[in-house]
Amino acid sequence: MRVISVKDILSMYKVKKKWCLVIVLAFVIMGVFFGYRSVEKKANEAEKANITSEQKVESYDKNIENLNDNLEKFRNQYNAQKEYNDNSIYMKLDGNAIQTAEIQLIITADKSTSQSNLVNALSSYLKSGTFRKKVSEIVPEVSDDYLREVSYVALSNNVFTITIYHYDQDIVKKLMNAYEDIISDGVESVTSLYGDYNARVISDIVTVKFDTGVIGTQSTHNKNLMTYASSVYNTETSITNAEAEKQAYISTGYVNKYTGKDWIKGIAKSIIIWAILGVGAELIWFILKNIYGKRVLTDSYFEAQNIPVIGGINKQSGEFIMDPGRTGMDIRAMLTRNKTEKACFEVLVDAKKNSEESINTLVEALEDVLERKGIVSITGRTELVDTDELEAVLESGSVVLVVEYGSTLYSQIDKFMKQCDRFNIDIIGTVVVK
């Protein structure tokens, strides 16, 4: 799946800044032209229009009525957002230190013929409001209204991986136990259709997790609240101004003609709209390039594949994106989880278009870090085609991808991931050359 984040878009504007400014300037010039034409037309229409005082007052009343309708809508949006921000579990998470419970269970149906249907039905149940309500009854500190956005269920064959977020370690442990108890005790709506099953916990652990996605989403909700508050304030101001304009018009009885200020305001509005269109055109180009292009350009692609980006190097400056020692710690932690002491790196780049020196610098730095910790490292470049390379990776059971943005092809990664799925090889992370 190819996805694009705000961070990716900002990076694009940074790299293509000059071209972006030229395009926006061209749209601004069109905005001046069309804005002038638009204001000129409106000014002529205003001069020709025979607007009576009564009609004008009615137009003021209609405008004020619409503004009041908008004000009610904005207030409802603000109140709903504020209630969510104040009460949801997600908004209380600390993105730098999320209390995270992860459970892995293997489900075995008593009736082998029902295995597939049973696990699918159980998966649906675990994502349902009925299940969340039952969990909330066991752990009353957690409202089922907000549990859905902090619990994630993934199914692979008959193995469930359940991840739960909370800001309180004791509560996340209670939630983990509640999930295990409910599943282990048997779900009547599932067993009544497909028979009994056996649920065995493979692992359950509570850790502290750092997640920039949580921080970004929280920031978005807070910005939404500020936006709604601003909309309420601006609409209230507009109503006050409209009522004042109405009273002023009633006291004079004149239809206002277009002044120099009105011309400036109209053209300025057109410039803003066309500038936004220019930015939008650039944005569409970038999105299409990412979606339909053949080369990997952003971290978001790997995040969508649940493959963490754990380090890298800037090929222009030669600086590491993350300290190799820190990346080595991540690799060692995941190797320990997979019960292996051999690190395997697989370089996936276009042979005709790559930064060989940066790739070698990055890999050698990581190999040196791991070697000091007594971990053997091997680096492959054949996409598991070479037999010796494949045997080494199979022995480890884990592999770290080495990719270069603008060089590595989506097709390379897709092919390699299929190979890993085929041989049950765990891709524990990615290091990148940017």
Short mmCIF file of C-alpha atoms in Angstrom, two decimals:
data_model
loop_
_atom_site.label_atom_id
_atom_site.label_comp_id
_atom_site.label_asym_id
_atom_site.label_seq_id
_atom_site.Cartn_x
_atom_site.Cartn_y
_atom_site.Cartn_z
CA MET A 1 0.00 0.00 0.00
CA ARG A 2 1.38 3.43 -0.95
CA VAL A 3 0.50 6.26 1.44
CA ILE A 4 1.65 9.86 1.82
CA SER A 5 1.99 11.83 5.04
CA VAL A 6 2.18 15.56 5.72
CA LYS A 7 5.87 15.05 6.55
CA ASP A 8 6.42 13.64 3.05
CA ILE A 9 4.69 16.63 1.46
CA LEU A 10 6.77 19.12 3.45
CA SER A 11 9.93 17.27 2.43
CA MET A 12 8.88 17.54 -1.21
CA TYR A 13 8.35 21.31 -0.94
CA LYS A 14 11.75 21.67 0.71
CA VAL A 15 13.53 19.82 -2.09
CA LYS A 16 11.56 21.41 -4.95
CA LYS A 17 11.28 24.87 -3.36
CA LYS A 18 12.33 26.91 -6.41
CA TRP A 19 9.98 25.12 -8.82
CA CYS A 20 7.16 25.32 -6.29
CA LEU A 21 7.63 29.10 -5.97
CA VAL A 22 7.63 29.53 -9.76
CA ILE A 23 4.39 27.57 -10.13
CA VAL A 24 2.68 29.45 -7.29
CA LEU A 25 3.84 32.79 -8.77
CA ALA A 26 2.31 31.82 -12.13
CA PHE A 27 -1.00 31.04 -10.42
CA VAL A 28 -0.82 34.33 -8.48
CA ILE A 29 -0.47 36.25 -11.76
CA MET A 30 -3.58 34.46 -13.07
CA GLY A 31 -5.27 35.34 -9.79
CA VAL A 32 -4.55 39.05 -10.37
CA PHE A 33 -5.94 38.87 -13.91
CA PHE A 34 -9.10 36.93 -13.13
CA GLY A 35 -9.59 38.81 -9.87
CA TYR A 36 -9.54 42.12 -11.69
CA ARG A 37 -12.00 40.84 -14.28
CA SER A 38 -14.28 39.48 -11.55
CA VAL A 39 -14.27 42.66 -9.46
CA GLU A 40 -14.78 44.80 -12.57
CA LYS A 41 -17.83 42.75 -13.51
CA LYS A 42 -19.27 42.98 -10.00
CA ALA A 43 -18.64 46.73 -9.86
CA ASN A 44 -20.48 47.28 -13.14
CA GLU A 45 -23.36 45.10 -11.97
CA ALA A 46 -23.57 47.06 -8.72
CA GLU A 47 -23.74 50.33 -10.61
CA LYS A 48 -26.48 49.05 -12.90
CA ALA A 49 -28.51 47.29 -10.23
CA ASN A 50 -31.63 48.99 -8.99
CA ILE A 51 -31.63 47.77 -5.43
CA THR A 52 -34.32 49.20 -3.20
CA SER A 53 -33.76 49.85 0.49
CA GLU A 54 -36.21 47.09 1.42
CA GLN A 55 -34.44 44.53 -0.76
CA LYS A 56 -31.10 45.52 0.71
CA VAL A 57 -32.35 45.15 4.26
CA GLU A 58 -33.75 41.73 3.35
CA SER A 59 -30.36 40.72 2.01
CA TYR A 60 -28.77 41.79 5.30
CA ASP A 61 -31.33 39.78 7.24
CA LYS A 62 -30.71 36.71 5.10
CA ASN A 63 -26.96 37.04 5.56
CA ILE A 64 -27.33 37.37 9.32
CA GLU A 65 -29.62 34.32 9.37
CA ASN A 66 -27.05 32.26 7.46
CA LEU A 67 -24.31 33.43 9.78
CA ASN A 68 -26.35 32.35 12.78
CA ASP A 69 -26.89 28.93 11.20
CA ASN A 70 -23.15 28.64 10.64
CA LEU A 71 -22.48 29.79 14.18
CA GLU A 72 -24.64 26.98 15.56
CA LYS A 73 -22.83 24.47 13.35
CA PHE A 74 -19.39 25.72 14.42
CA ARG A 75 -20.38 25.66 18.09
CA ASN A 76 -21.57 22.06 17.77
CA GLN A 77 -18.30 21.12 16.08
CA TYR A 78 -16.30 22.87 18.80
CA ASN A 79 -18.25 21.22 21.63
CA ALA A 80 -17.93 17.74 20.09
CA GLN A 81 -14.19 18.16 19.53
CA LYS A 82 -13.65 19.55 23.04
CA GLU A 83 -15.55 16.66 24.61
CA TYR A 84 -13.39 14.22 22.67
CA ASN A 85 -10.13 16.00 23.54
CA ASP A 86 -11.07 16.13 27.24
CA ASN A 87 -12.33 12.57 27.63
CA SER A 88 -10.73 10.23 25.09
CA ILE A 89 -7.98 7.82 26.09
CA TYR A 90 -6.10 8.55 22.89
CA MET A 91 -5.70 12.26 23.69
CA LYS A 92 -4.25 11.43 27.12
CA LEU A 93 -1.49 9.23 25.70
CA ASP A 94 2.09 10.45 25.92
CA GLY A 95 3.41 9.78 22.42
CA ASN A 96 6.94 9.62 23.80
CA ALA A 97 6.08 6.97 26.39
CA ILE A 98 2.93 4.99 25.55
CA GLN A 99 2.10 2.13 27.89
CA THR A 100 1.67 -0.67 25.36
CA ALA A 101 0.41 -4.21 25.88
CA GLU A 102 1.00 -6.74 23.11
CA ILE A 103 -0.62 -10.16 23.17
CA GLN A 104 -0.11 -13.03 20.76
CA LEU A 105 -2.54 -15.94 20.88
CA ILE A 106 -2.87 -19.01 18.72
CA ILE A 107 -6.40 -20.26 18.15
CA THR A 108 -7.09 -23.92 17.40
CA ALA A 109 -10.62 -25.02 16.57
CA ASP A 110 -11.87 -28.35 17.92
CA LYS A 111 -13.39 -28.94 14.52
CA SER A 112 -10.62 -28.61 11.93
CA THR A 113 -13.17 -27.92 9.21
CA SER A 114 -14.29 -24.81 11.09
CA GLN A 115 -10.79 -23.36 11.68
CA SER A 116 -10.86 -20.59 9.05
CA ASN A 117 -14.45 -19.51 9.72
CA LEU A 118 -13.90 -19.60 13.47
CA VAL A 119 -10.83 -17.35 13.53
CA ASN A 120 -12.48 -14.89 11.12
CA ALA A 121 -15.59 -14.77 13.28
CA LEU A 122 -13.47 -14.31 16.39
CA SER A 123 -11.54 -11.52 14.67
CA SER A 124 -14.81 -9.72 13.85
CA TYR A 125 -15.97 -10.13 17.41
CA LEU A 126 -12.76 -8.67 18.84
CA LYS A 127 -13.32 -5.55 16.72
CA SER A 128 -16.97 -5.18 17.70
CA GLY A 129 -18.69 -2.84 20.13
CA THR A 130 -20.05 -5.84 22.02
CA PHE A 131 -16.53 -6.98 22.86
CA ARG A 132 -15.41 -3.48 23.87
CA LYS A 133 -18.43 -3.15 26.14
CA LYS A 134 -17.59 -6.45 27.82
CA VAL A 135 -14.00 -5.33 28.35
CA SER A 136 -15.28 -2.08 29.85
CA GLU A 137 -17.42 -4.05 32.30
CA ILE A 138 -14.31 -5.92 33.46
CA VAL A 139 -12.15 -2.79 33.51
CA PRO A 140 -14.63 -0.02 34.44
CA GLU A 141 -11.88 2.63 34.41
CA VAL A 142 -11.98 2.41 30.58
CA SER A 143 -15.01 3.61 28.63
CA ASP A 144 -15.95 1.42 25.68
CA ASP A 145 -16.64 4.64 23.70
CA TYR A 146 -12.92 5.33 23.44
CA LEU A 147 -11.45 1.80 23.58
CA ARG A 148 -11.72 1.21 19.83
CA GLU A 149 -9.03 3.76 18.90
CA VAL A 150 -6.43 2.40 21.33
CA SER A 151 -6.77 -1.32 20.62
CA TYR A 152 -5.66 -3.02 17.42
CA VAL A 153 -6.29 -6.61 16.32
CA ALA A 154 -4.25 -8.31 13.59
CA LEU A 155 -4.81 -11.85 12.33
CA SER A 156 -2.29 -14.00 10.51
CA ASN A 157 -3.54 -17.52 9.79
CA ASN A 158 -4.74 -18.53 13.26
CA VAL A 159 -2.45 -16.26 15.27
CA PHE A 160 -3.91 -13.08 16.76
CA THR A 161 -1.68 -10.13 17.60
CA ILE A 162 -3.47 -7.64 19.83
CA THR A 163 -1.95 -4.26 20.70
CA ILE A 164 -3.43 -2.03 23.41
CA TYR A 165 -2.42 1.55 24.23
CA HIS A 166 -3.05 3.41 27.49
CA TYR A 167 -1.46 6.14 29.54
CA ASP A 168 -1.62 4.10 32.78
CA GLN A 169 0.52 0.96 33.11
CA ASP A 170 -1.77 -0.69 35.68
CA ILE A 171 -4.83 -0.19 33.48
CA VAL A 172 -3.12 -1.48 30.34
CA LYS A 173 -2.19 -4.62 32.29
CA LYS A 174 -5.84 -5.01 33.36
CA LEU A 175 -6.94 -4.60 29.75
CA MET A 176 -4.41 -7.21 28.61
CA ASN A 177 -5.68 -9.67 31.22
CA ALA A 178 -9.31 -8.92 30.30
CA TYR A 179 -8.62 -9.61 26.62
CA GLU A 180 -6.90 -12.89 27.42
CA ASP A 181 -9.64 -14.00 29.83
CA ILE A 182 -12.50 -13.24 27.44
CA ILE A 183 -10.84 -15.01 24.54
CA SER A 184 -9.65 -17.98 26.61
CA ASP A 185 -13.06 -18.47 28.26
CA GLY A 186 -14.67 -18.82 24.85
CA VAL A 187 -16.96 -16.46 22.94
CA GLU A 188 -20.48 -17.86 22.85
CA SER A 189 -21.48 -16.10 19.62
CA VAL A 190 -18.52 -17.80 17.92
CA THR A 191 -18.58 -21.21 19.56
CA SER A 192 -22.34 -21.57 18.98
CA LEU A 193 -21.69 -21.44 15.25
CA TYR A 194 -18.31 -23.09 14.85
CA GLY A 195 -17.76 -25.14 17.98
CA ASP A 196 -15.28 -24.81 20.80
CA TYR A 197 -11.70 -23.72 20.39
CA ASN A 198 -8.47 -23.64 22.34
CA ALA A 199 -6.73 -20.28 22.89
CA ARG A 200 -3.08 -20.44 23.87
CA VAL A 201 -1.16 -17.30 24.79
CA ILE A 202 2.16 -17.29 22.95
CA SER A 203 3.36 -14.08 24.54
CA ASP A 204 2.04 -11.10 26.46
CA ILE A 205 4.17 -8.15 27.39
CA VAL A 206 3.77 -4.56 28.54
CA THR A 207 6.30 -2.10 27.17
CA VAL A 208 6.74 1.64 26.74
CA LYS A 209 6.47 2.73 23.11
CA PHE A 210 7.32 5.90 21.20
CA ASP A 211 4.90 6.73 18.39
CA THR A 212 5.13 9.89 16.31
CA GLY A 213 1.83 8.98 14.68
CA VAL A 214 0.05 9.41 18.03
CA ILE A 215 1.74 12.77 18.56
CA GLY A 216 0.73 13.88 15.08
CA THR A 217 -2.89 12.78 15.47
CA GLN A 218 -3.17 14.48 18.87
CA SER A 219 -1.77 17.63 17.31
CA THR A 220 -4.38 17.41 14.54
CA HIS A 221 -7.23 17.13 17.05
CA ASN A 222 -5.88 20.09 19.03
CA LYS A 223 -5.55 22.11 15.82
CA ASN A 224 -9.14 21.16 14.91
CA LEU A 225 -10.31 22.47 18.28
CA MET A 226 -8.48 25.75 17.68
CA THR A 227 -9.93 25.95 14.17
CA TYR A 228 -13.49 25.46 15.44
CA ALA A 229 -12.93 28.03 18.19
CA SER A 230 -11.61 30.47 15.58
CA SER A 231 -14.64 29.77 13.36
CA VAL A 232 -17.00 30.52 16.26
CA TYR A 233 -15.18 33.75 17.06
CA ASN A 234 -14.98 34.87 13.42
CA THR A 235 -18.66 34.09 12.81
CA GLU A 236 -19.71 35.99 15.94
CA THR A 237 -17.63 38.92 14.71
CA SER A 238 -19.21 38.66 11.26
CA ILE A 239 -22.70 38.73 12.76
CA THR A 240 -21.83 41.82 14.79
CA ASN A 241 -20.39 43.53 11.70
CA ALA A 242 -23.37 42.52 9.52
CA GLU A 243 -25.83 43.93 12.03
CA ALA A 244 -23.80 47.13 12.25
CA GLU A 245 -23.71 47.41 8.43
CA LYS A 246 -27.45 46.84 8.29
CA GLN A 247 -28.11 49.64 10.77
CA ALA A 248 -25.72 51.94 8.93
CA TYR A 249 -27.46 51.23 5.64
CA ILE A 250 -30.89 51.83 7.16
CA SER A 251 -29.68 55.18 8.45
CA THR A 252 -28.41 56.25 5.00
CA GLY A 253 -30.58 54.30 2.55
CA TYR A 254 -27.79 54.15 -0.06
CA VAL A 255 -26.49 51.21 -2.00
CA ASN A 256 -22.75 51.09 -1.43
CA LYS A 257 -20.65 51.48 -4.54
CA TYR A 258 -17.41 49.64 -5.11
CA THR A 259 -14.53 51.60 -3.55
CA GLY A 260 -10.79 51.20 -3.97
CA LYS A 261 -10.79 49.08 -0.81
CA ASP A 262 -13.38 46.73 -2.35
CA TRP A 263 -11.25 46.36 -5.47
CA ILE A 264 -8.17 45.54 -3.40
CA LYS A 265 -10.12 43.06 -1.28
CA GLY A 266 -11.62 41.30 -4.32
CA ILE A 267 -8.31 40.99 -6.15
CA ALA A 268 -6.56 39.86 -2.95
CA LYS A 269 -9.19 37.15 -2.48
CA SER A 270 -8.67 35.96 -6.03
CA ILE A 271 -4.89 35.88 -5.52
CA ILE A 272 -5.31 33.76 -2.38
CA ILE A 273 -7.64 31.32 -4.15
CA TRP A 274 -5.36 30.93 -7.15
CA ALA A 275 -2.30 30.58 -4.90
CA ILE A 276 -4.11 27.76 -3.09
CA LEU A 277 -4.91 26.19 -6.46
CA GLY A 278 -1.21 26.39 -7.34
CA VAL A 279 -0.22 24.65 -4.13
CA GLY A 280 -2.97 22.10 -4.75
CA ALA A 281 -1.66 21.40 -8.26
CA GLU A 282 1.81 20.77 -6.85
CA LEU A 283 0.32 18.55 -4.17
CA ILE A 284 -1.60 16.49 -6.74
CA TRP A 285 1.58 16.10 -8.82
CA PHE A 286 3.49 14.85 -5.78
CA ILE A 287 0.72 12.44 -4.79
CA LEU A 288 0.46 11.02 -8.31
CA LYS A 289 4.24 10.64 -8.48
CA ASN A 290 4.20 8.66 -5.24
CA ILE A 291 1.17 6.54 -6.11
CA TYR A 292 2.02 5.75 -9.73
CA GLY A 293 5.83 6.08 -9.67
CA LYS A 294 7.99 2.98 -9.59
CA ARG A 295 10.56 4.09 -7.01
CA VAL A 296 10.20 4.37 -3.23
CA LEU A 297 10.34 7.98 -2.04
CA THR A 298 9.03 8.14 1.55
CA ASP A 299 9.01 6.49 4.98
CA SER A 300 5.23 6.22 4.85
CA TYR A 301 5.37 3.27 2.46
CA PHE A 302 7.25 1.18 5.03
CA GLU A 303 5.06 2.40 7.89
CA ALA A 304 2.02 1.18 5.94
CA GLN A 305 3.70 -2.24 5.65
CA ASN A 306 4.34 -2.28 9.44
CA ILE A 307 8.09 -2.25 8.76
CA PRO A 308 9.74 0.33 11.03
CA VAL A 309 12.38 2.69 9.65
CA ILE A 310 15.08 2.32 12.32
CA GLY A 311 17.97 4.32 10.87
CA GLY A 312 19.67 5.70 7.81
CA ILE A 313 22.10 8.16 6.26
CA ASN A 314 21.83 11.39 4.27
CA LYS A 315 23.68 10.74 1.02
CA GLN A 316 24.32 14.45 0.42
CA SER A 317 25.75 15.39 3.83
CA GLY A 318 26.96 11.94 4.84
CA GLU A 319 25.35 12.39 8.25
CA PHE A 320 23.49 9.55 9.92
CA ILE A 321 19.76 10.13 10.31
CA MET A 322 19.91 8.17 13.56
CA ASP A 323 22.99 7.25 15.57
CA PRO A 324 24.17 3.78 14.42
CA GLY A 325 24.49 2.76 18.06
CA ARG A 326 20.79 3.45 18.59
CA THR A 327 19.87 1.59 15.40
CA GLY A 328 22.07 -1.30 16.55
CA MET A 329 20.16 -1.43 19.84
CA ASP A 330 16.87 -1.74 17.93
CA ILE A 331 18.29 -4.53 15.78
CA ARG A 332 19.68 -6.38 18.80
CA ALA A 333 16.36 -6.07 20.62
CA MET A 334 14.47 -7.58 17.68
CA LEU A 335 17.07 -10.31 17.19
CA THR A 336 16.67 -11.18 20.86
CA ARG A 337 12.92 -11.32 20.39
CA ASN A 338 13.44 -13.71 17.47
CA LYS A 339 15.99 -15.73 19.50
CA THR A 340 18.87 -15.35 17.05
CA GLU A 341 22.33 -13.81 17.21
CA LYS A 342 22.95 -13.34 13.50
CA ALA A 343 22.04 -10.07 11.77
CA CYS A 344 21.29 -10.16 8.06
CA PHE A 345 21.17 -7.05 5.86
CA GLU A 346 19.61 -7.17 2.39
CA VAL A 347 20.47 -4.29 0.03
CA LEU A 348 17.59 -3.55 -2.37
CA VAL A 349 18.58 -0.85 -4.87
CA ASP A 350 18.53 -0.27 -8.61
CA ALA A 351 21.91 -1.54 -9.84
CA LYS A 352 22.07 1.27 -12.41
CA LYS A 353 21.01 4.07 -10.09
CA ASN A 354 22.27 4.08 -6.50
CA SER A 355 24.67 5.72 -4.05
CA GLU A 356 27.03 2.82 -3.42
CA GLU A 357 29.35 4.78 -1.12
CA SER A 358 26.55 5.89 1.22
CA ILE A 359 25.10 2.38 1.29
CA ASN A 360 28.45 0.87 2.22
CA THR A 361 29.07 3.52 4.89
CA LEU A 362 25.70 2.84 6.49
CA VAL A 363 25.99 -0.96 6.42
CA GLU A 364 29.59 -0.98 7.64
CA ALA A 365 28.72 1.30 10.56
CA LEU A 366 25.90 -0.99 11.65
CA GLU A 367 28.02 -4.12 11.20
CA ASP A 368 30.73 -2.54 13.36
CA VAL A 369 28.22 -1.70 16.12
CA LEU A 370 26.80 -5.23 16.11
CA GLU A 371 30.25 -6.84 15.96
CA ARG A 372 31.27 -5.03 19.17
CA LYS A 373 28.26 -6.65 20.81
CA GLY A 374 29.28 -10.11 19.59
CA ILE A 375 26.67 -10.33 16.85
CA VAL A 376 27.68 -11.74 13.47
CA SER A 377 26.45 -9.73 10.47
CA ILE A 378 26.12 -10.65 6.81
CA THR A 379 25.06 -8.45 3.92
CA GLY A 380 23.32 -9.72 0.80
CA ARG A 381 22.52 -8.07 -2.51
CA THR A 382 20.88 -10.86 -4.52
CA GLU A 383 17.32 -10.55 -3.14
CA LEU A 384 17.64 -14.10 -1.73
CA VAL A 385 18.43 -15.56 -5.16
CA ASP A 386 21.86 -16.73 -4.06
CA THR A 387 21.64 -20.07 -2.19
CA ASP A 388 24.31 -19.25 0.40
CA GLU A 389 22.68 -15.93 1.12
CA LEU A 390 19.25 -17.54 1.48
CA GLU A 391 20.61 -20.20 3.84
CA ALA A 392 22.21 -17.53 6.05
CA VAL A 393 18.98 -15.54 6.23
CA LEU A 394 16.94 -18.68 6.92
CA GLU A 395 19.32 -19.55 9.75
CA SER A 396 18.74 -16.12 11.30
CA GLY A 397 15.04 -15.99 10.49
CA SER A 398 15.31 -12.18 10.44
CA VAL A 399 16.45 -9.57 7.94
CA VAL A 400 16.97 -5.80 7.84
CA LEU A 401 16.23 -4.05 4.54
CA VAL A 402 18.71 -1.50 3.16
CA VAL A 403 17.02 0.80 0.64
CA GLU A 404 17.72 4.09 -1.14
CA TYR A 405 14.93 6.55 -1.83
CA GLY A 406 14.75 7.35 -5.52
CA SER A 407 16.63 4.14 -6.38
CA THR A 408 14.84 1.20 -4.77
CA LEU A 409 11.89 -0.05 -6.85
CA TYR A 410 8.53 -0.94 -5.38
CA SER A 411 8.68 -4.13 -7.42
CA GLN A 412 11.94 -5.12 -5.69
CA ILE A 413 10.41 -4.74 -2.26
CA ASP A 414 7.18 -6.51 -3.21
CA LYS A 415 9.14 -9.43 -4.66
CA PHE A 416 11.41 -9.61 -1.62
CA MET A 417 8.48 -9.50 0.83
CA LYS A 418 6.86 -12.41 -1.00
CA GLN A 419 10.11 -14.34 -0.66
CA CYS A 420 10.15 -13.58 3.07
CA ASP A 421 6.52 -14.68 3.45
CA ARG A 422 7.33 -17.87 1.57
CA PHE A 423 10.26 -18.77 3.84
CA ASN A 424 8.74 -17.29 7.04
CA ILE A 425 11.48 -14.67 7.35
CA ASP A 426 10.76 -11.71 9.65
CA ILE A 427 11.60 -8.26 8.21
CA ILE A 428 12.53 -6.55 11.47
CA GLY A 429 13.17 -3.08 10.08
CA THR A 430 14.51 -0.83 7.35
CA VAL A 431 17.51 1.47 7.14
CA VAL A 432 17.44 4.08 4.39
CA VAL A 433 19.69 6.23 2.26
CA LYS A 434 17.98 9.55 1.65
#
